[in-house]
Coordinates of C-alpha atoms and ligand atoms in Angstrom, one line a residue:
X1 CA 0.0 -0.4 -0.1
X2 CA 3.0 2.6 1.0
X3 CA 4.7 1.4 -1.9
X4 CA 1.8 2.2 -4.3
X5 CA 1.0 5.5 -2.6
X6 CA 5.0 6.6 -3.3
X7 CA 4.5 4.9 -6.9
X8 CA 1.8 7.6 -7.3
X9 CA 3.8 10.2 -6.1
X10 CA 6.2 9.7 -8.6
X11 CA 4.4 8.0 -11.7
X12 CA 0.9 9.7 -11.6
X13 CA 2.9 13.4 -12.0
X14 CA 5.0 12.1 -15.5
X15 CA 1.7 10.6 -16.8
X16 CA 0.4 13.8 -16.5
X17 CA 3.1 15.6 -18.8
X18 CA 2.9 13.1 -21.4
X19 CA -0.3 13.8 -21.7
X20 CA 0.3 17.3 -21.9
X21 CA 3.3 17.2 -24.8
X22 CA 1.0 15.0 -26.7
X23 CA -2.2 17.2 -26.1
X24 CA 0.8 19.7 -27.4
X25 CA 1.8 18.1 -30.1
X26 CA -1.5 16.5 -31.5
X27 CA -3.8 18.9 -30.1
X28 CA -6.1 17.6 -33.1
X29 CA -6.4 14.4 -31.2
X30 CA -7.7 16.0 -27.5
X31 CA -11.8 15.8 -27.5
X32 CA -12.8 19.2 -28.5
X33 CA -14.1 19.9 -25.5
X34 CA -10.8 19.4 -23.7
X35 CA -9.5 21.4 -25.9
X36 CA -12.3 24.9 -25.5
X37 CA -12.1 24.5 -21.7
X38 CA -8.3 24.7 -22.3
X39 CA -7.6 28.3 -21.4
X40 CA -9.6 28.1 -18.2
X41 CA -8.4 24.9 -17.0
X42 CA -5.0 26.3 -15.1
X43 CA -6.9 28.4 -13.2
X44 CA -9.0 25.2 -12.4
X45 CA -6.5 23.6 -11.0
X46 CA -4.2 26.1 -9.2
X47 CA -7.2 27.2 -7.4
X48 CA -7.9 23.3 -6.7
X49 CA -4.0 23.0 -5.9
X50 CA -4.2 26.5 -3.8
X51 CA -7.6 25.3 -1.6
X52 CA -6.2 21.9 -0.9
X53 CA -2.9 23.6 1.1
X54 CA -5.2 25.8 2.5
X55 CA -7.1 23.5 4.3
X56 CA -3.6 20.9 4.6
X57 CA -1.5 23.9 6.0
X58 CA 1.0 23.6 3.5
X59 CA 1.7 27.4 2.8
X60 CA 4.1 26.7 -0.3
X61 CA 1.9 25.5 -1.9
X62 CA 0.0 28.0 -1.8
X63 CA 1.8 30.4 -3.1
X64 CA 3.1 28.0 -5.9
X65 CA -0.3 27.3 -6.7
X66 CA -0.7 31.4 -6.0
X67 CA 2.4 32.0 -8.5
X68 CA 1.9 29.7 -11.2
X69 CA -2.0 31.0 -11.5
X70 CA -0.1 34.8 -12.3
X71 CA 2.8 33.5 -14.3
X72 CA -0.1 32.0 -17.2
X73 CA -2.1 35.2 -16.3
X74 CA 1.1 37.1 -17.3
X75 CA 1.8 35.0 -20.2
X76 CA -1.7 35.1 -22.0
X77 CA -1.9 38.7 -21.3
X78 CA 1.4 39.7 -22.6
X79 CA 3.2 37.3 -24.5
X80 CA 0.7 35.0 -26.0
X81 CA 0.6 35.7 -29.3
X82 CA 4.2 35.4 -30.1
X83 CA 4.9 39.0 -28.9
X84 CA 8.4 40.6 -29.1
X85 CA 7.9 44.5 -27.2
X86 CA 9.1 45.2 -24.1
X87 CA 6.0 43.4 -21.9
X88 CA 6.4 40.6 -23.7
X89 CA 10.1 39.6 -23.3
X90 CA 10.3 41.5 -19.8
X91 CA 7.2 39.3 -18.6
X92 CA 9.2 36.2 -20.6
X93 CA 12.7 36.3 -18.6
X94 CA 11.0 36.5 -15.2
X95 CA 9.1 33.5 -16.0
X96 CA 12.3 31.8 -16.9
X97 CA 15.0 33.3 -14.2
X98 CA 12.6 33.9 -11.4
X99 CA 9.8 31.5 -11.2
X100 CA 12.9 28.8 -11.1
X101 CA 14.3 30.9 -8.0
X102 CA 11.2 32.0 -6.2
X103 CA 9.8 27.6 -6.6
X104 CA 13.6 26.3 -5.3
X105 CA 13.5 29.0 -2.1
X106 CA 9.8 28.1 -1.4
X107 CA 11.6 24.0 -2.0
X108 CA 13.3 25.2 1.2
X109 CA 11.5 26.6 3.7
X110 CA 10.3 25.2 6.5
X111 CA 6.8 24.1 6.3
X112 CA 5.5 26.5 8.5
X113 CA 1.6 25.7 7.3
X114 CA -0.7 28.5 7.2
X115 CA -2.7 31.7 8.6
X116 CA 0.1 33.0 10.6
X117 CA 3.0 35.5 10.3
X118 CA 5.1 33.1 8.5
X119 CA 3.0 33.7 5.3
X120 CA 5.1 37.3 5.4
X121 CA 8.2 36.3 3.6
X122 CA 6.9 33.6 1.7
X123 CA 3.7 36.5 0.1
X124 CA 7.1 39.2 0.1
X125 CA 8.8 36.3 -2.1
X126 CA 6.1 36.0 -4.0
X127 CA 5.1 39.5 -4.5
X128 CA 8.8 41.2 -5.2
X129 CA 8.5 38.7 -8.2
X130 CA 6.0 40.4 -9.5
X131 CA 7.6 43.8 -9.0
X132 CA 10.0 43.2 -10.1
X133 CA 9.4 41.8 -14.1
X134 CA 6.8 45.4 -13.7
X135 CA 9.2 48.1 -12.5
X136 CA 11.1 47.0 -15.7
X137 CA 8.4 47.3 -18.3
X138 CA 7.7 50.8 -16.3
X139 CA 10.5 51.4 -16.0
X140 CA 11.9 50.9 -19.6
X141 CA 15.5 48.9 -18.9
X142 CA 15.5 47.6 -21.9
X143 CA 18.9 47.4 -20.4
X144 CA 19.2 44.8 -17.7
X145 CA 16.3 42.6 -20.2
X146 CA 19.4 42.7 -22.8
X147 CA 21.8 41.1 -19.8
X148 CA 18.6 39.0 -19.1
X149 CA 19.0 37.1 -22.6
X150 CA 22.8 38.0 -23.5
X151 CA 24.2 34.4 -23.5
X152 CA 25.8 33.3 -20.2
X153 CA 29.1 32.2 -23.1
X154 CA 29.8 30.4 -26.7
X155 CA 27.7 27.3 -25.9
X156 CA 26.2 25.0 -28.4
X157 CA 22.9 23.9 -26.9
X158 CA 21.8 20.7 -29.4
X159 CA 18.1 21.7 -29.0
X160 CA 17.1 25.7 -29.7
X161 CA 15.3 27.3 -26.8
X162 CA 13.9 30.3 -26.3
X163 CA 14.9 30.0 -22.9
X164 CA 17.9 32.4 -22.8
X165 CA 20.8 30.2 -21.7
X166 CA 20.2 32.0 -18.3
X167 CA 17.1 31.1 -17.4
X168 CA 19.3 27.5 -18.8
X169 CA 21.3 27.4 -15.7
X170 CA 18.1 28.7 -13.1
X171 CA 15.8 26.1 -14.3
X172 CA 19.0 23.1 -14.0
X173 CA 19.8 24.7 -10.4
X174 CA 16.6 25.2 -9.3
X175 CA 16.1 21.6 -10.5
X176 CA 18.9 20.5 -8.8
X177 CA 18.2 22.1 -5.8
X178 CA 14.4 21.8 -5.4
X179 CA 15.3 17.5 -5.8
X180 CA 17.9 17.8 -2.9
X181 CA 15.1 19.6 -0.6
X182 CA 12.4 16.6 -1.7
X183 CA 15.2 14.2 -1.0
X184 CA 16.3 15.6 2.0
X185 CA 12.7 16.1 3.7
X186 CA 11.0 13.1 2.0
X187 CA 8.7 15.5 1.7
X188 CA 5.9 14.7 -1.1
X189 CA 5.1 17.8 -1.7
X190 CA 8.7 18.9 -2.1
X191 CA 8.9 16.9 -5.3
X192 CA 5.3 18.1 -6.3
X193 CA 7.7 21.4 -6.1
X194 CA 10.0 20.4 -8.9
X195 CA 7.5 18.8 -11.5
X196 CA 5.7 21.9 -11.0
X197 CA 9.9 23.7 -12.4
X198 CA 9.5 20.7 -15.2
X199 CA 6.2 21.5 -16.2
X200 CA 7.2 25.1 -16.6
X201 CA 10.3 25.1 -17.8
X202 CA 8.2 22.2 -20.6
X203 CA 5.9 26.0 -21.0
X204 CA 8.6 28.3 -22.4
X205 CA 10.2 25.6 -24.4
X206 CA 7.2 25.1 -26.4
X207 CA 5.5 28.8 -25.5
X208 CA 5.0 28.9 -29.4
X209 CA 2.7 25.9 -30.0
X210 CA -1.0 27.4 -28.7
X211 CA -1.8 25.0 -26.3
X212 CA 1.2 23.8 -24.3
X213 CA 1.5 26.8 -21.7
X214 CA -2.1 26.9 -20.5
X215 CA -1.9 22.5 -20.8
X216 CA 1.7 22.5 -18.9
X217 CA 0.1 24.8 -16.0
X218 CA -3.0 22.9 -15.8
X219 CA -0.5 19.5 -15.3
X220 CA 1.3 21.4 -12.4
X221 CA -1.6 22.6 -10.5
X222 CA -2.7 19.4 -10.3
X223 CA 0.6 18.2 -9.8
X224 CA 0.9 20.1 -6.8
X225 CA -2.9 19.4 -5.8
X226 CA -2.4 15.9 -5.9
X227 CA 0.8 16.0 -4.0
X228 CA -1.6 17.5 -0.7
X229 CA -3.7 14.8 -1.2
X230 CA -1.5 12.0 -1.0
X231 CA 1.0 14.3 1.8
X232 CA -2.6 13.7 3.5
X233 CA -2.9 11.0 3.5
X234 CA 1.0 9.8 4.7
X235 CA 0.7 11.9 7.8
X236 CA -2.6 9.9 8.2
X237 CA -1.2 6.5 8.3
X238 CA 2.6 7.5 9.6
X239 CA 3.8 8.3 12.8
X240 CA 5.8 11.4 13.1
X241 CA 8.5 10.1 16.0
X242 CA 9.5 7.3 13.9
X243 CA 8.5 7.2 10.5
X244 CA 6.6 3.6 10.7
X245 CA 3.3 3.5 9.4
X246 CA 0.9 4.0 12.6
X247 CA -1.5 2.2 14.6
X248 CA -4.2 3.2 11.4
X249 CA -1.6 1.8 8.9
X250 CA -2.2 -1.5 10.9
X251 CA -5.4 -1.5 11.6
X252 CA -5.6 -1.4 7.4
X253 CA -3.3 -4.2 7.2
X254 CA -5.8 -6.0 9.3
X255 CA -8.6 -5.7 6.9
X256 CA -6.6 -7.4 3.7
X257 CA -4.2 -10.2 5.7
X258 CA -5.2 -14.0 3.9
X259 CA -5.9 -17.6 5.6
X260 CA -2.0 -17.6 6.9
X261 CA -0.5 -14.8 9.0
X262 CA 1.6 -14.7 11.7
X263 CA 1.6 -11.2 13.9
X264 CA 4.7 -10.4 16.7
X265 CA 4.3 -7.8 19.7
X266 CA 7.4 -5.8 20.2
X267 CA 7.9 -3.7 23.4
X268 CA 11.1 -2.1 24.3
X269 CA 11.9 -3.4 28.2
X270 CA 12.5 -1.1 31.1
X271 CA 12.0 2.1 28.5
X272 CA 10.5 4.8 31.3
X273 CA 14.1 3.8 33.2
X274 CA 15.2 4.9 29.3
X275 CA 13.5 8.3 30.0
X276 CA 14.2 8.4 33.5
X277 CA 18.1 8.7 33.3
X278 CA 19.0 10.3 30.0
X279 CA 15.6 12.8 29.7
X280 CA 13.0 12.3 27.3
X281 CA 15.0 13.6 24.5
X282 CA 17.0 10.2 24.1
X283 CA 14.2 8.8 25.0
X284 CA 12.7 9.2 21.6
X285 CA 15.8 8.8 19.6
X286 CA 16.4 5.2 21.2
X287 CA 12.7 5.2 19.7
X288 CA 13.7 6.0 16.3
X289 CA 17.0 4.0 16.9
X290 CA 14.9 0.8 18.0
X291 CA 12.3 2.1 14.9
X292 CA 15.3 2.0 11.5
X293 CA 16.9 -1.3 13.4
X294 CA 13.7 -2.8 13.3
X295 CA 12.4 -1.3 9.7
X296 CA 15.3 -3.9 7.7
X297 CA 13.4 -7.4 9.5
X298 CA 13.3 -9.8 6.5
X299 CA 11.1 -12.7 6.0
X300 CA 8.2 -10.3 4.5
X301 CA 7.0 -8.7 7.9
X302 CA 5.9 -4.8 8.2
X303 CA 6.5 -3.1 10.9
X304 CA 4.5 -0.8 12.5
X305 CA 4.4 1.9 15.9
X306 CA 1.9 0.6 17.8
X307 CA 1.6 3.6 20.1
X308 CA 4.6 4.9 22.5
X309 CA 7.8 1.8 23.2
X310 CA 5.3 -0.6 21.8
X311 CA 5.8 -1.8 17.6
X312 CA 4.2 -4.4 15.8
X313 CA 5.8 -6.6 13.2
X314 CA 2.9 -8.2 10.9
X315 CA 3.9 -11.6 8.4
X316 CA 1.3 -11.7 5.9
X317 CA 1.2 -15.3 4.1
X318 CA 3.6 -16.3 6.6
X319 CA 3.5 -19.4 9.5
X320 CA 5.4 -19.1 13.3
X321 CA 7.7 -20.5 12.0
X322 CA 8.9 -18.3 9.1
X323 CA 8.8 -15.5 11.4
X324 CA 10.7 -16.5 14.3
X325 CA 14.5 -17.1 13.4
X326 CA 14.0 -13.3 11.8
X327 CA 12.1 -12.0 15.1
X328 CA 14.9 -13.0 17.2
X329 CA 18.0 -12.0 14.6
X330 CA 16.2 -8.4 15.4
X331 CA 16.4 -8.4 19.1
X332 CA 20.1 -9.6 18.8
X333 CA 19.8 -6.5 16.4
X334 CA 18.9 -4.7 19.5
X335 CA 20.5 -5.9 22.1
X336 CA 24.2 -5.0 20.5
X337 CA 23.4 -1.6 19.3
X338 CA 25.1 0.9 21.6
X339 CA 23.9 4.0 21.1
X340 CA 26.3 7.7 21.1
X341 CA 24.6 10.5 23.0
X342 CA 25.4 13.5 23.5
X343 CA 26.5 14.4 27.4
X344 CA 27.6 17.5 28.2
X345 CA 31.0 16.4 27.2
X346 CA 30.4 15.9 23.7
X347 CA 28.9 19.0 22.3
X348 CA 26.4 18.6 19.8
X349 CA 29.0 20.9 17.4
X350 CA 32.6 21.3 18.3
X351 CA 33.3 24.9 18.3
X352 CA 35.5 26.2 15.5
X353 CA 39.5 25.5 15.6
X354 CA 38.8 23.3 18.8
X355 CA 38.1 19.5 17.5
X356 CA 40.2 17.6 19.9
X357 CA 43.3 15.9 18.4
X358 CA 44.8 12.2 18.7
X359 CA 41.7 9.9 21.4
X360 CA 38.5 10.3 19.9
X361 CA 35.8 11.5 22.3
X362 CA 34.2 8.7 23.8
X363 CA 30.5 9.1 24.4
X364 CA 28.3 7.9 26.4
X365 CA 26.3 5.3 25.2
X366 CA 22.4 3.9 25.5
X367 CA 21.4 0.2 25.1
X368 CA 18.0 -1.1 25.7
X369 CA 17.0 -4.7 25.0
X370 CA 13.1 -6.0 23.6
X371 CA 11.1 -8.9 24.6
X372 CA 9.0 -10.8 21.6
X373 CA 5.5 -11.8 21.6
X374 CA 4.4 -14.0 18.7
X375 CA 1.2 -16.0 17.5
X376 CA 0.4 -17.6 13.8
X377 CA -3.2 -17.8 13.1
X378 CA -4.7 -20.9 14.5
X379 CA -7.8 -21.7 12.9
X380 CA -8.8 -19.5 9.1
X381 CA -11.7 -18.2 11.9
X382 CA -9.5 -16.5 14.4
X383 CA -9.6 -12.8 14.0
X384 CA -6.4 -10.1 13.6
X385 CA -7.3 -9.3 17.1
X386 CA -7.5 -12.7 18.8
X387 CA -4.0 -13.5 17.2
X388 CA -2.9 -10.1 17.7
X389 CA -4.2 -10.8 21.9
X390 CA -2.6 -13.7 21.8
X391 CA 1.0 -12.2 20.9
X392 CA 0.5 -10.3 23.4
X393 CA -0.1 -12.7 25.9
X394 CA 3.6 -14.3 24.6
X395 CA 5.0 -10.7 25.3
X396 CA 3.8 -11.0 28.9
X397 CA 4.7 -14.0 29.4
X398 CA 8.6 -12.8 28.3
X399 CA 8.7 -9.9 30.0
X400 CA 7.4 -12.6 32.6
X401 CA 10.6 -14.6 32.6
X402 CA 12.9 -12.1 32.1
X403 CA 12.6 -9.6 29.7
X404 CA 15.3 -9.5 26.1
X405 CA 13.6 -12.3 24.8
X406 CA 11.2 -14.6 22.4
X407 CA 8.1 -16.1 23.3
X408 CA 5.0 -17.8 20.7
X409 CA 2.4 -19.0 21.0
X410 CA 2.6 -22.8 19.2
X411 CA -1.1 -24.3 19.9
X412 CA -4.0 -24.4 19.7
X413 CA -4.3 -25.3 23.6
X414 CA -2.5 -22.7 23.9
X415 CA -4.1 -20.6 22.2
X416 CA -7.3 -20.8 23.8
X417 CA -5.6 -21.3 27.5
X418 CA -4.2 -17.1 26.9
X419 CA -5.1 -15.6 30.1
X420 CA -5.8 -19.2 32.2
X421 CA -2.4 -20.9 31.9
X422 CA 1.3 -18.9 31.5
X423 CA 3.3 -22.4 32.2
X424 CA 3.2 -23.7 28.3
X425 CA 4.8 -21.0 26.5
X426 CA 7.9 -22.0 24.4
X427 CA 11.3 -20.1 24.9
X428 CA 13.5 -18.7 22.3
X429 CA 15.9 -17.7 24.2
X430 CA 19.6 -17.4 23.3
X431 CA 21.3 -16.2 20.3
Ligands
GH3_501 P1 8.4 -2.5 30.7 O1 9.8 -3.6 30.4 O2 7.9 -3.4 31.7 O3 7.6 -2.5 29.7 O4 9.1 -1.6 31.4 P2 9.2 -0.4 30.8 O5 9.2 0.6 31.9 O6 9.4 -0.1 29.7 O7 7.1 0.0 30.5 P3 6.0 1.4 31.3 O8 5.1 1.0 30.4 O9 5.9 1.5 33.1 O10 6.9 2.1 30.5 C1 6.6 2.8 28.7 C2 7.1 4.3 29.0 O11 7.2 4.9 28.0 C3 6.3 5.4 29.8 C4 6.7 6.2 28.9 O12 6.8 7.8 29.5 C5 7.4 6.1 27.7 N1 7.1 6.7 26.6 C6 6.0 6.0 25.6 N2 5.6 6.8 24.4 C7 7.1 7.3 24.5 C8 7.7 8.5 23.8 O13 7.5 8.4 22.6 N3 8.8 9.2 24.0 C9 9.5 9.2 24.9 N4 10.7 9.5 25.2 N5 9.2 8.1 25.7 C10 7.7 7.5 25.8
MG502 MG1 5.0 -1.1 27.0
MG503 MG1 8.7 -1.6 28.1

């Protein structure tokens, strides 16, 4: 499900842009109604994107959408007829140079929501990008335009394009900056900004074609709107602290399991002591560490944060014996992992020129263990909740019998005796 969403996030914009390309090069193939509606489509999609961003508090997308709408309106008013006068050349130059710069800056800004003071710098950025070409037009500063349109060097481009070389450089640098921001933040919304840049570059490159600009901007608006929805969906299903799918995602996954399925419940041992000894922040770091080690589980297991310091691993289509070695490996891996923590003798960033030479500082470390309870669906009509209850019972036994252990409910008899007998649980201990 997660990979399907990720695929949608990446592939859908590409498909949209290919459609745009087809529409631009072969408009006679497009349905007549689409062509009739096309001039208004960019306004519709960017308005939808802006509205969704307001609803889901994505301030950067609000401004990107508004900026794309303004870009389209300006292009339509000044450049659409293929004009070469000063206003047309000014708007075209601004779209080639300022637009990618603004989108790249928005991509690197923190997402601070909407309806607060953080909107002001973003608003100022977009307003400045609009005001600059208006000022050039008003003052007829043709020499500034000459500078924008002048070739950067004696470079022979493989394809002819109306985008000046400075604009190509701005798009290239802007695109790399936005893609890096999207990768660093792992953000679908920032990736959509990269697609907006691609769409805008295409719109400008093919601007002589009647349908290029409206269809590319309409696609960019649709991509932004889609990204806001995908992002909102991810937020609902992903745990903020660990990045793992959360409880709601587990509930969804449990609805889709088949006849065979094994579920493990994992609980960090004496985690309260970690919080008490090192503070809540280190506790959070430990949870992130545990989550990242658990996420490496093999055997087709899918890890979820169940809540607090508890995690679940779901093995769909797997028996207990398939899952046990992978769970045992997780327990041992976490037991062995020494996590460095910042103590008073280990500043986050050493002062300039004061890096210690020679022997490396000996950072404080913290290590934790986990207890694991596991159970498999015994009868086809056992509900997922019953399997979780059995895994919970096995976890309880693991805790009772000394922690840092893996216990399983292995038989129907044990299963039906949950809560009554605690003597026959299979013990899987050791490396
Ligand atoms: P046991 O081995 O029996 O599981 O002992 P324990 O201390 O892990 O269990 P207990 O349920 O008493 O304590 C769990 C603690 O986990 C209490 C709670 O403050 C802490 N905790 C839950 N969620 C978070 C979180 O998101 N961050 C941090 N830092 N602590 C959390
Ligand atoms: Mg617990
Ligand atoms: Mg615990």
